[in-house]
CSV table of C-alpha atoms in Angstrom, one decimal:
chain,number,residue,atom,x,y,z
A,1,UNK,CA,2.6,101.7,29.6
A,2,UNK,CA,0.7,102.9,32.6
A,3,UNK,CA,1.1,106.1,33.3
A,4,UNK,CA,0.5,107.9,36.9
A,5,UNK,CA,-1.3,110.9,36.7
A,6,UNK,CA,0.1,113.0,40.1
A,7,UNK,CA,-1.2,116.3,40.8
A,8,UNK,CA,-2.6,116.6,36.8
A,9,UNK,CA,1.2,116.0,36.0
A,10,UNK,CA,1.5,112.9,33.8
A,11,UNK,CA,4.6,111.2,34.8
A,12,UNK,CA,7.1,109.2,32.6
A,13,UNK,CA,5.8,111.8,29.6
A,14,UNK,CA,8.2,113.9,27.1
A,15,UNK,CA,8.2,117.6,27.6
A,16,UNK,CA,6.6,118.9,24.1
A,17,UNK,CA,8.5,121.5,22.3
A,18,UNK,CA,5.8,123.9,21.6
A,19,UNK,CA,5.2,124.1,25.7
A,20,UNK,CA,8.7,126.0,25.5
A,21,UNK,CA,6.9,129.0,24.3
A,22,UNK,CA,7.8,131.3,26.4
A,23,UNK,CA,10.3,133.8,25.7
A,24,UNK,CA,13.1,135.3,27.3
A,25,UNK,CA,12.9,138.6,28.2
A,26,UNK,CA,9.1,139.2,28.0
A,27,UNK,CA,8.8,140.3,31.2
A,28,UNK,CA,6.7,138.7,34.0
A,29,UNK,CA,3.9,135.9,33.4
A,30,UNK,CA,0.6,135.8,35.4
A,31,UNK,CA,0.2,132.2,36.9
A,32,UNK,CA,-2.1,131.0,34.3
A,33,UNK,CA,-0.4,131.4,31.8
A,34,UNK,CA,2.5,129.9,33.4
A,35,UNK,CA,0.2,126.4,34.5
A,36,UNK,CA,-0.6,126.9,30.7
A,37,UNK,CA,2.7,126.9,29.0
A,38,UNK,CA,4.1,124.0,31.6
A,39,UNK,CA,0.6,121.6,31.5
A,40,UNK,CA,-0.1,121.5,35.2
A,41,UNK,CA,-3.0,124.0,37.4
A,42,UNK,CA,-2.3,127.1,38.8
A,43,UNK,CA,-2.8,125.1,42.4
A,44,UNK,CA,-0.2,123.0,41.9
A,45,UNK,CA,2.0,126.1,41.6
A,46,UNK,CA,0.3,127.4,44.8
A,47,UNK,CA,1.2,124.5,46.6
A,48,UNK,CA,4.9,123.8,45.3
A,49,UNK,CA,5.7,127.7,46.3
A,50,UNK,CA,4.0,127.0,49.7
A,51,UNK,CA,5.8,123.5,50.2
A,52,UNK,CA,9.1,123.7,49.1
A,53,UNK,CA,9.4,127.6,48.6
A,54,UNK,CA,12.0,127.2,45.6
A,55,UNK,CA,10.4,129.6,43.0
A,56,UNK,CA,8.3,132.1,44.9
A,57,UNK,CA,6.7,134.7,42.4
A,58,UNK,CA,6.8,138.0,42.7
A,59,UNK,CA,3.6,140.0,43.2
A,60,UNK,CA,2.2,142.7,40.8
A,61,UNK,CA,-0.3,145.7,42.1
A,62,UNK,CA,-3.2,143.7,43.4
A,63,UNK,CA,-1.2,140.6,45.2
A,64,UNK,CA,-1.6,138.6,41.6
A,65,UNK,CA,1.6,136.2,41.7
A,66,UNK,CA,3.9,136.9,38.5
A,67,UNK,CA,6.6,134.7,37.9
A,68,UNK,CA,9.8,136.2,35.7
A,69,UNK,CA,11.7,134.0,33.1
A,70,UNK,CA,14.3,132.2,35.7
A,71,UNK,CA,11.8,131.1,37.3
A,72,UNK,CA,10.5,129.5,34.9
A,73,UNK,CA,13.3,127.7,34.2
A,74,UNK,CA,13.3,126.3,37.8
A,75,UNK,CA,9.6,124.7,37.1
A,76,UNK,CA,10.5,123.5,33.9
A,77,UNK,CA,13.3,121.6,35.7
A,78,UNK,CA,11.1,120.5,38.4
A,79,UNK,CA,8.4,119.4,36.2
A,80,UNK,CA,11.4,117.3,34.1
A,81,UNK,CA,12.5,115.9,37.3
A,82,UNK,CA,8.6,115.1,38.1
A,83,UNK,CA,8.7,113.5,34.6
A,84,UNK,CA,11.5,111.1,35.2
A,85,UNK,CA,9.7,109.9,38.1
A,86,UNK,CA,10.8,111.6,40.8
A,87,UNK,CA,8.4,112.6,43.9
A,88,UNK,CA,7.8,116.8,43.9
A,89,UNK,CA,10.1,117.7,47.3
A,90,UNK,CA,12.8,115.5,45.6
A,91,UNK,CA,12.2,117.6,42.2
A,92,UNK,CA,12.6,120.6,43.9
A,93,UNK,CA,16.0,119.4,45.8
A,94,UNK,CA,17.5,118.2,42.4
A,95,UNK,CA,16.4,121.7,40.6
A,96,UNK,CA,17.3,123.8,43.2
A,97,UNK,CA,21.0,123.0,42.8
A,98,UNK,CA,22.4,126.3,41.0
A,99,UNK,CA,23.8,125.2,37.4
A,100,UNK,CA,27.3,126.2,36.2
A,101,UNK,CA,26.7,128.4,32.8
A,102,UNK,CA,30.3,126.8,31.9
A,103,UNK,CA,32.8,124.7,32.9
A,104,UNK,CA,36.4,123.7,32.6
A,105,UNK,CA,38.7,120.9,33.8
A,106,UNK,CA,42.6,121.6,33.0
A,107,UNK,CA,45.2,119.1,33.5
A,108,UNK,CA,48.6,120.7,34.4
A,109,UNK,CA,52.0,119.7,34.5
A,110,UNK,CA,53.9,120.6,38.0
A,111,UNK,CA,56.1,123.3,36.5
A,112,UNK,CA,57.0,126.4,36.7
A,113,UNK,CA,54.5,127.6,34.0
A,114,UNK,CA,51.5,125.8,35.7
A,115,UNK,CA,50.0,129.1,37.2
A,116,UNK,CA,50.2,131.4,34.1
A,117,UNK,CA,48.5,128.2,32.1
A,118,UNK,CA,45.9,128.4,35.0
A,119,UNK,CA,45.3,131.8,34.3
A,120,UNK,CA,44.7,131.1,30.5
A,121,UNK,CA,42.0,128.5,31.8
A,122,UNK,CA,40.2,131.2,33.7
A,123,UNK,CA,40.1,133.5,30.9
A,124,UNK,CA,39.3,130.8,28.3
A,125,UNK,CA,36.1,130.2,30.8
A,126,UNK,CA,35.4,133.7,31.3
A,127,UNK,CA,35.5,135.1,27.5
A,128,UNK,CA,35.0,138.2,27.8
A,129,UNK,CA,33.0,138.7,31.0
A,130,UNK,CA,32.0,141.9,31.7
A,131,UNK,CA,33.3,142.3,35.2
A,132,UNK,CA,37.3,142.6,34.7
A,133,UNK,CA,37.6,142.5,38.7
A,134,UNK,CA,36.2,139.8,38.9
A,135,UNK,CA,38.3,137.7,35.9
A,136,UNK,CA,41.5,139.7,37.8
A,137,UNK,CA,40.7,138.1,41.2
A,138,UNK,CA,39.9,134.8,39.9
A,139,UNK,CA,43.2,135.0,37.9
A,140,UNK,CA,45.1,135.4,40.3
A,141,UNK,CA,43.4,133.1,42.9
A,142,UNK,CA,43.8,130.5,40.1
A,143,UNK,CA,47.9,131.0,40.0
A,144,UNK,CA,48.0,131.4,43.8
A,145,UNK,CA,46.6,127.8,44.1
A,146,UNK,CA,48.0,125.9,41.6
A,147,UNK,CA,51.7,128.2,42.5
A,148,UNK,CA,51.1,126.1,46.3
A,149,UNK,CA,50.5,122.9,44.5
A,150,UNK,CA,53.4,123.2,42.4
A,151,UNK,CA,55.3,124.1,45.2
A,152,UNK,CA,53.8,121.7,47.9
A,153,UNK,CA,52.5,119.1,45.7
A,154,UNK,CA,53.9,115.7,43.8
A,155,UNK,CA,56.2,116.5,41.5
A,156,UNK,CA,55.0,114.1,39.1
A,157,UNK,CA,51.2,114.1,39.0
A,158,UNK,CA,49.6,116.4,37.1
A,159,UNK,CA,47.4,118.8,39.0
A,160,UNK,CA,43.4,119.4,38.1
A,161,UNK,CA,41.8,122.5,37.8
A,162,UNK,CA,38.1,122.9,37.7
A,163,UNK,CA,36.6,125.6,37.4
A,164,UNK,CA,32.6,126.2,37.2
A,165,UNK,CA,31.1,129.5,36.3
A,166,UNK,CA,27.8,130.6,37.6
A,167,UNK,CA,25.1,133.6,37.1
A,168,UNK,CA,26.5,135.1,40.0
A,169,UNK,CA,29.9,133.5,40.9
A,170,UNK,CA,32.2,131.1,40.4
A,171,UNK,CA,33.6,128.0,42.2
A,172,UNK,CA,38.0,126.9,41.7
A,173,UNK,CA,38.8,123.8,42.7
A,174,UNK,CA,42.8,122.7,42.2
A,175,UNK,CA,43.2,119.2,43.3
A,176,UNK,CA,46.9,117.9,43.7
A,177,UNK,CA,48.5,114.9,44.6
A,178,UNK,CA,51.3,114.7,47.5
A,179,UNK,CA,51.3,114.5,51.1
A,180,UNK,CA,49.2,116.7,53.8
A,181,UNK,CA,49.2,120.4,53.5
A,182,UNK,CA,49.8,121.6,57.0
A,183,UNK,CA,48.5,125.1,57.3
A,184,UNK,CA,50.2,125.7,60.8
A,185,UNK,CA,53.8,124.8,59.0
A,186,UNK,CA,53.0,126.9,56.5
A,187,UNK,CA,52.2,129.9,58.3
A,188,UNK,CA,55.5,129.2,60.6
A,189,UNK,CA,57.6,129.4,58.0
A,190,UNK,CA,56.5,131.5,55.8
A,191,UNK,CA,55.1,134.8,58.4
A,192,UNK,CA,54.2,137.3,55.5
A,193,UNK,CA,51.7,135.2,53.6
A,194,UNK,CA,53.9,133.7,50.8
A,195,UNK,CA,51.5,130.6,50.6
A,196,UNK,CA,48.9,132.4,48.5
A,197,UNK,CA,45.7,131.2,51.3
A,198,UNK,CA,46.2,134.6,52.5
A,199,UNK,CA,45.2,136.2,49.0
A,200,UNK,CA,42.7,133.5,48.7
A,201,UNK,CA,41.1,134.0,51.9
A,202,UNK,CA,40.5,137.4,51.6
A,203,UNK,CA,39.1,137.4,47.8
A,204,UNK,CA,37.1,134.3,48.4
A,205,UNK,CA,33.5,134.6,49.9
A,206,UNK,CA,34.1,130.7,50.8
A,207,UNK,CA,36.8,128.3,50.7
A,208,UNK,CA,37.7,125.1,52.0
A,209,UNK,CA,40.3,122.2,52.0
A,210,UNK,CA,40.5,118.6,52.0
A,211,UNK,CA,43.9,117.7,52.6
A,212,UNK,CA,45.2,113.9,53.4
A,213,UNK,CA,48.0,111.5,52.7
A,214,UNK,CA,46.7,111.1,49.4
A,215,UNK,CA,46.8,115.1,48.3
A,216,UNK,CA,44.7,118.0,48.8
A,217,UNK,CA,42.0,119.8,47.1
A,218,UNK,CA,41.3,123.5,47.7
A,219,UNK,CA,37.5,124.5,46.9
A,220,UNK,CA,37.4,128.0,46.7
A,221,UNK,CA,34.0,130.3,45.8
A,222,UNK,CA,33.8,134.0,44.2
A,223,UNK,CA,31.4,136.2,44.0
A,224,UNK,CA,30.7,138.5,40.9
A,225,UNK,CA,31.0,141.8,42.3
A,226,UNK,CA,29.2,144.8,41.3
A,227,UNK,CA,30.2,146.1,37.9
A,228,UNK,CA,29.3,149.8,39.6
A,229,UNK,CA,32.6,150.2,41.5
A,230,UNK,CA,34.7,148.5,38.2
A,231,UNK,CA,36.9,151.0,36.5
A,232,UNK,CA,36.6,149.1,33.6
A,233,UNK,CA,33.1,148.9,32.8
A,234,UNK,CA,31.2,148.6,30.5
A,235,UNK,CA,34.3,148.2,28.1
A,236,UNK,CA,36.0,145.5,30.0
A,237,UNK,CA,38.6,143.5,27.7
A,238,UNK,CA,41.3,140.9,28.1
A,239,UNK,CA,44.6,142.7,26.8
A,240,UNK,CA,47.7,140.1,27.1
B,1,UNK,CA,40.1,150.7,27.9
B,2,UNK,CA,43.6,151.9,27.2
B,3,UNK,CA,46.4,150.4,27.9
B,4,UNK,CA,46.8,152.9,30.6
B,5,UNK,CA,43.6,152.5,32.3
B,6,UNK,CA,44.0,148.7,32.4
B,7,UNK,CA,47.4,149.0,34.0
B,8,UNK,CA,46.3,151.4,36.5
B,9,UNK,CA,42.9,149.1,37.0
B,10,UNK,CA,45.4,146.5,38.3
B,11,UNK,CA,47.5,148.1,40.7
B,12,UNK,CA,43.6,149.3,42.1
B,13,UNK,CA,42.5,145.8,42.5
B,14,UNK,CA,46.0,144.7,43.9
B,15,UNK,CA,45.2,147.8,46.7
B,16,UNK,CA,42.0,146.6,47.5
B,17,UNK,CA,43.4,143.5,48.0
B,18,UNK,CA,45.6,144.5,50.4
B,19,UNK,CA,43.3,147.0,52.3
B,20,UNK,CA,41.5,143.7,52.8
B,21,UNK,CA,45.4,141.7,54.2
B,22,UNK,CA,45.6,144.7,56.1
B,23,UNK,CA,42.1,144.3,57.7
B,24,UNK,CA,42.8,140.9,58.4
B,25,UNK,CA,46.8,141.4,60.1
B,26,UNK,CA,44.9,144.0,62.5
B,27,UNK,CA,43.6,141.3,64.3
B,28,UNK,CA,47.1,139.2,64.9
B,29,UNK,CA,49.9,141.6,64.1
B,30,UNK,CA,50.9,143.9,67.0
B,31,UNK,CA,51.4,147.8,66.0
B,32,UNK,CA,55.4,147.6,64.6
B,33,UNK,CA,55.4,144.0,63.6
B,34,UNK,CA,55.4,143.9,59.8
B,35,UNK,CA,53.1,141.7,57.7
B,36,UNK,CA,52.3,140.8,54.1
B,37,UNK,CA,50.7,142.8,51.4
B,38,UNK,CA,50.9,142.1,47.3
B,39,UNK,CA,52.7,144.3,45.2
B,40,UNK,CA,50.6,146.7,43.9
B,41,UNK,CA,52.1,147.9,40.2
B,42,UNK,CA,50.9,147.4,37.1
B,43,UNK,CA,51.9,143.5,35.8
B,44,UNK,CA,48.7,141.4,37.0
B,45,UNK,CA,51.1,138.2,36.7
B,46,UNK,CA,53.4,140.0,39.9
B,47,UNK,CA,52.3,138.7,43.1
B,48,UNK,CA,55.4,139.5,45.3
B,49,UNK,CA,54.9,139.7,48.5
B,50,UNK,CA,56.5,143.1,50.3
B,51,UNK,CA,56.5,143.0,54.5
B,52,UNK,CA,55.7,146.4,55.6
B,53,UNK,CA,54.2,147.3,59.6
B,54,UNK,CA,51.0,149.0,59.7
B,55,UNK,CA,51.5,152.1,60.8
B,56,UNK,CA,53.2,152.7,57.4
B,57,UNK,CA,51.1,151.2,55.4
B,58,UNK,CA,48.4,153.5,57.2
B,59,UNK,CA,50.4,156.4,56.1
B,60,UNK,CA,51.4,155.0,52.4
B,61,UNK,CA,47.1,154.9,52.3
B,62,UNK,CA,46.4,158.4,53.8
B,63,UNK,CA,46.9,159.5,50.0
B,64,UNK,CA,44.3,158.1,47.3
B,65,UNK,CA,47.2,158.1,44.4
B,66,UNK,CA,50.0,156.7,46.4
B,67,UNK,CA,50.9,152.7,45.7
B,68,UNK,CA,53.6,150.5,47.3
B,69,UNK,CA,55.8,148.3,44.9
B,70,UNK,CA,58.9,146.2,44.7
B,71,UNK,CA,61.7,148.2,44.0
B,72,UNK,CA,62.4,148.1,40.6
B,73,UNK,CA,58.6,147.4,39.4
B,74,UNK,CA,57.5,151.3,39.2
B,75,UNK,CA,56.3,152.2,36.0
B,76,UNK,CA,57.4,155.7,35.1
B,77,UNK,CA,55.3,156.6,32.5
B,78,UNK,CA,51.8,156.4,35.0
B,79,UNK,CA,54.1,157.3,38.3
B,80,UNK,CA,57.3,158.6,39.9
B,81,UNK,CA,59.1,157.0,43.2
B,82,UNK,CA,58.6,159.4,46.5
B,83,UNK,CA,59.9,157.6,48.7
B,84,UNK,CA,61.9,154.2,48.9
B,85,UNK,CA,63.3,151.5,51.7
B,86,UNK,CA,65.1,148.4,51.6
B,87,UNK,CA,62.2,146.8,50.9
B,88,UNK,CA,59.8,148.5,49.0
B,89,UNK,CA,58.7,152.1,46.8
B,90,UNK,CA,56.5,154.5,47.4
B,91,UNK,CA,54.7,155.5,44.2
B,92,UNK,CA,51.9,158.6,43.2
B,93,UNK,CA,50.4,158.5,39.8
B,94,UNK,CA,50.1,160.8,37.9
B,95,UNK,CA,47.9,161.6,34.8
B,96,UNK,CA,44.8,158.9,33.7
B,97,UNK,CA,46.5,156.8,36.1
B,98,UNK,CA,46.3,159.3,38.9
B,99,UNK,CA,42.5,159.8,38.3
B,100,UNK,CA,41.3,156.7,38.7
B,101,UNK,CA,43.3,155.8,41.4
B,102,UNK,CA,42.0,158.7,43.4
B,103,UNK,CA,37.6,157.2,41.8
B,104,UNK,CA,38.9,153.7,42.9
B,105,UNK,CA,40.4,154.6,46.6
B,106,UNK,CA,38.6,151.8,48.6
B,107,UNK,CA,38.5,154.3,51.3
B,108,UNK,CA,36.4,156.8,49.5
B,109,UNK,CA,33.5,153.9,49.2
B,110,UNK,CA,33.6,153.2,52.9
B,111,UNK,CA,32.6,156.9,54.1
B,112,UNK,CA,28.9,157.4,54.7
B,113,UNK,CA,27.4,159.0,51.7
B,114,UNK,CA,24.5,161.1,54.3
């Protein structure tokens, strides 16, 4: 096979094992040792950060670019993207999508237990994640949701839950079947925020919907909050 | 984290909840119209909604260990009743529950620390 050789990157190669040496929690890395441990020169690096600005070092005492361990990660992802075949901006497109650490997709019944079985799903996501604000507010915009779907949705098909966690947040998204979801109607006849969007739109730092003939699907996104302002911390636990 | 402290850690984040309904019904609700805020006691699963105006909500929030609740949904080992309407309770804690309700007040956090 014929291999193209792009910016000293051979293409259509397998990522070797021992490249993966570096280790978690070591700190920062100088860029040549980086080029080193990833196969590629130190101006490639140079010119991906100036490009496409993805993974953009920090600097130690005399300018010198030091890259930490996430960052890593990112160019290892771009150089597997690189590896496939892609072209570098694409690369750095496809890696610079965030990753979920975890994720869950629930199936649930249109019944009156549907929201306390949502809650189990967040906490079966979460573990035991150290911010116990956070699991409470994702909790409870979990039942909220899937509460409206039960109430506004088809009783007959099921309703999905997924939820993706992230470093730094996490994204909800309850899909159900049933006709439009009219916000206005909602609001007219229920004046004191009995639909649940109110709790959702003032936990969530994002949140959209998609509602049709078809059914409507509620994306919502939270962020992690800081652990400072927790009462619970650092001995957060999930107590029934 | 006691059982306590986990209790009165919900009715904290149900408060901060509503400081943030409140924020957002200052903007549509005129001064003596009522509008929706969560319940704030101690069961996480309670999400019942109480209609209160803002001028006494204001005035349920001018003291860092005072909570509104459903009638009925006071917890009597972490709080006693001070006042009560048709509608809702007026609860101050006392105890564990008292102290970090009074750490937690939202309000605290928002003052300028200089």
């Amino acid at each position: 096979m014929r291999r193209l050789r792009i910016r000293g990157i051979v293409k259509n190669q397998p990522i070797k094992r021992e490249q993966a040496e570096i280790r978690w929690g070591a700190g920062l890395f100088e860029i040549g040792a980086v080029a080193r441990e990833l196969g590629v020169a130190p101006s490639t690096l140079r010119t991906w950060e100036r490009r496409y600005r993805l993974v953009v070092p920090h600097r130690g005492d005399h300018g010198q670019r030091l890259y930490d361990a996430d960052q890593i990660v990112v160019l290892r992802r771009v150089l597997a993207q690189i590896r496939r075949g892609a072209r570098a901006h694409a690369a750095h497109d496809v890696a610079g999508v965030p990753r979920p650490v975890r994720t869950s997709r629930v199936r649930l019944e249109p019944s009156s237990e549907a929201p306390s079985l949502a809650r189990r799903a967040v906490d079966a996501l979460l573990e035991e994640h150290e911010n116990a604000r956070f699991a409470f507010n994702l909790r409870l915009v979990a039942s909220e949701l899937v509460k409206n779907a039960v109430l506004y949705g088809s009783k007959r098909e099921p309703i999905r839950i997924e939820i993706q966690l992230f470093r730094d947040w996490a994204e909800l998204r309850v899909q159900n079947a049933g006709g439009r979801l009219s916000i206005k109607n909602l609001r007219a006849r229920r004046p004191h925020g009995e639909h649940g969007l109110e709790i959702v739109d003032a936990l969530a730092d994002a949140w959209s919907i998609d509602t049709g003939p078809l059914g409507t699907k509620i994306t919502v996104r939270l962020q992690v909050q800081p652990a400072a302002t927790d009462p619970s911390t650092p001995t957060a636990s999930f107590e029934a | 984290m006691t059982r306590d402290v986990r209790k009165a850690a919900n009715e904290d984040w149900f408060r901060e909840l509503n400081e943030r309904l409140e924020q957002r019904a200052a903007d549509r609700v005129r001064p003596n119209e009522s509008f929706g805020i969560v319940c704030e006691c101690a069961r996480e699963e309670c999400t019942e909604r109480i209609a209160i105006s803002l001028p006494d909500y204001e005035a349920v929030r001018t003291s860092p260990k005072a909570f509104v609740v459903v009638p009925g949904h006071a917890d009597l080992t972490l709080e006693r009743i001070v006042s009560s309407t048709d509608t809702y309770e007026v609860v101050e804690k006392f105890g564990e529950a008292g102290l970090v309700a009074e750490t937690e007040n939202p309000r605290d956090r928002e003052k300028p620390t200089d």
